[in-house]
Amino acid sequence: MLGHSARSTRSTKGLIILVGFVFSVAAFIGLIFNHLESWQFPIRPNAKSKSTAGSAPTVVDDTGVSQPAAHVSPSRPAASDAAPESDDELRDFYLKQLHKASIAPDAHKFKPYDAFEWNLIDRAHWQQPMRENLCVIDLDNRRFNGPGEIYGPETMDWGSPNGVHGLSLGLLNHYVYARIHGYKYYYVNTADPGDRRASWRKPPVISKILKEHDVCIYLDSDAIFHHLDLPFEWLMNYWKLYPDNNSLALAIDPDLDHNKDRFGKLYLNTGFIVAQNNPMTHKIMDHWSKCPDDNGPYPGCEMFRLNKPGQPTDQGGFGTFVRYNFTEHIRELPCTEANGYPQSGLGCHGVFIRHLWFGKDDQIKLDVGQQMPGPYPKLFHEQYLREKPTFYIEEADLLAHGPLEALKKKKKNKAAR
C-alpha cells in the first residue's frame, strides 16, 4: 500500500514538472516570436500601392527642410527600417546612405571599415567638395552597343542570359562615383583617327573638357574607383596634387621589362590621368597630341602610332618623349595605390584606383559586383541611359564648341525636332 502511494506521488510530481516544462517552452517561443516581430527584415512593397492612412507627420532632415515622414504601419517599429518603395528611393539610398562620402576632403585620415589607415601628412589644400568643378571623363571609339553592353538593347542585369559586359561595368562605376560626389560626368564618342590608334584622342579631348573645369579625371574603361565613398579631393590632398605644383598625375606601371621606355624607366600608365586646369597642362597635352605627327616635335614618336606586341601607343609616346620635357609638372603616383589589382600578382594592388588590365572580362565583374550587388547595375544603367543627353558628346561637337555648349546645342536640336 505504501509502495503504491509513493509511486502515485512520484507520478504526480513528474506530471507537474512536464506541464511546467511545456509551459516554459511555449512562453519562450512566444517571446522569440514577439522579439522577431520588431526585427522583421524589410520587404520591398509594391511601388504602385498607396497608403490610405491620414496625413503623415513631418520630420526635419539634415538640411533643415521639413519633409513628410514615411508612413509607418502600427505593427512596424520605425520608418528607417522600412524598405524603399521605388527604384528612385533605392538609388537615393545607395547614393546618399550606403556609399555616401565617408570623410570630408580635408579629413586627417581615411580608415575604411575601421581597418587599414591612410593619413594626410600636410595641411589639406582641397578643403571643400568641388562638385561639378571636377569632372570624370570616359572616351572611346567603340560603340558598346551589343547585348549586355552599356549602349546595348537591354539594361545590364546580373541575371540576364546575355551576361554583363566587363568594360561597361567599368563605365558604370565611373558614372556612379561621379553621382555620389556631385562631379560632372562626360562620355565622348571619339572618331577613328585613321593613321593612329584611337587612344591618341585622349590629349585633345581631355584638354578641351578641362578648360571648363578645375580638375578632370580620365580613366580607361577597365579602370575603376575602388572606394566609392572616398572623395577625390581627399586623394588629391593625399597625393599632394595642388594647382601650384602639379599639372598631371599618372601611376607608374608594374616593374616589368616591357613596361620600360628605351631609357629603362618605367612607363606612366595613361589609363588613369588627373589633370589640373593650368596653362602648363594644356601645353603638355598639345605636345602629347602632336607627338606622333609627321614633322612633329619629337622625331621618332611616329613609331608609337599603332599598337604592336610589347609596344604601347599613346602611353609609349608620352613615356618615351613628352614626360622628359615636363618632369617638374608631372607627378608619378605609386603603382600599388593607383594601378593594378591584387589578383594580378605583380605587386600593384590598386588600393585607390584599380586597373584591371588582365581582368577586364572577369575580375572587374567581381569588383564592381561587390560595389553594386543585386538590382543596382540595372537601376543605375536605367538612370545612365535616361541621363545620356546630359553627358554624351560626339568628338567633333566637343572640339568645335566645348563640352557645355555642345550639350546645350544637342538639347536644343532635340527639342526643335
Coordinates of C-alpha atoms in Angstrom, one line a residue, residues 94-95 134-140 142 144 150 156 166-187 217-226 228 271-273 352-356 364 368 371-372 380 384 391:
Y94 CA 22.6 53.8 -52.4
L95 CA 24.0 57.3 -53.2
L134 CA 35.7 68.4 -61.0
C135 CA 34.9 66.1 -63.9
V136 CA 35.1 62.4 -64.8
I137 CA 35.8 61.6 -68.4
D138 CA 35.1 58.5 -70.4
L139 CA 36.0 58.4 -74.1
D140 CA 36.1 55.6 -76.6
R142 CA 33.9 51.5 -79.7
F144 CA 29.4 49.2 -76.8
I150 CA 26.2 49.9 -71.8
M156 CA 22.5 45.4 -67.7
G166 CA 33.0 43.9 -68.1
L167 CA 34.1 47.2 -69.6
S168 CA 30.6 48.5 -69.5
L169 CA 30.6 47.9 -65.7
G170 CA 33.8 50.0 -65.6
L171 CA 32.0 52.9 -67.3
L172 CA 29.0 52.5 -64.9
N173 CA 31.4 52.6 -62.0
H174 CA 32.8 56.0 -63.2
Y175 CA 29.3 57.4 -63.6
V176 CA 28.1 56.2 -60.2
Y177 CA 31.2 57.6 -58.5
A178 CA 30.6 61.0 -60.1
R179 CA 26.9 60.9 -59.0
I180 CA 27.9 60.1 -55.4
H181 CA 30.2 63.1 -55.1
G182 CA 28.4 65.5 -57.4
Y183 CA 31.1 65.6 -60.1
K184 CA 30.4 66.3 -63.7
Y185 CA 30.4 63.2 -65.9
Y186 CA 31.2 63.0 -69.6
Y187 CA 31.2 60.3 -72.2
I217 CA 39.9 62.7 -64.2
Y218 CA 40.2 60.3 -67.1
L219 CA 40.0 56.5 -66.7
D220 CA 40.2 53.7 -69.2
S221 CA 37.1 51.5 -69.1
D222 CA 39.0 48.7 -67.4
A223 CA 40.0 51.0 -64.5
I224 CA 37.6 51.7 -61.6
F225 CA 37.3 53.8 -58.4
H226 CA 37.8 51.1 -55.7
L228 CA 33.2 54.7 -53.9
G271 CA 44.8 54.7 -68.4
F272 CA 44.4 56.9 -65.3
I273 CA 45.1 60.7 -65.5
F352 CA 42.5 53.5 -54.6
I353 CA 42.3 53.1 -58.3
R354 CA 42.2 49.6 -59.8
H355 CA 43.3 49.0 -63.3
L356 CA 42.3 45.5 -64.3
I364 CA 36.2 43.6 -63.0
V368 CA 32.0 46.1 -59.4
Q371 CA 30.0 47.6 -55.1
M372 CA 26.7 47.1 -56.9
F380 CA 21.9 52.7 -62.4
Y384 CA 22.5 56.3 -67.1
F391 CA 26.8 63.8 -70.8

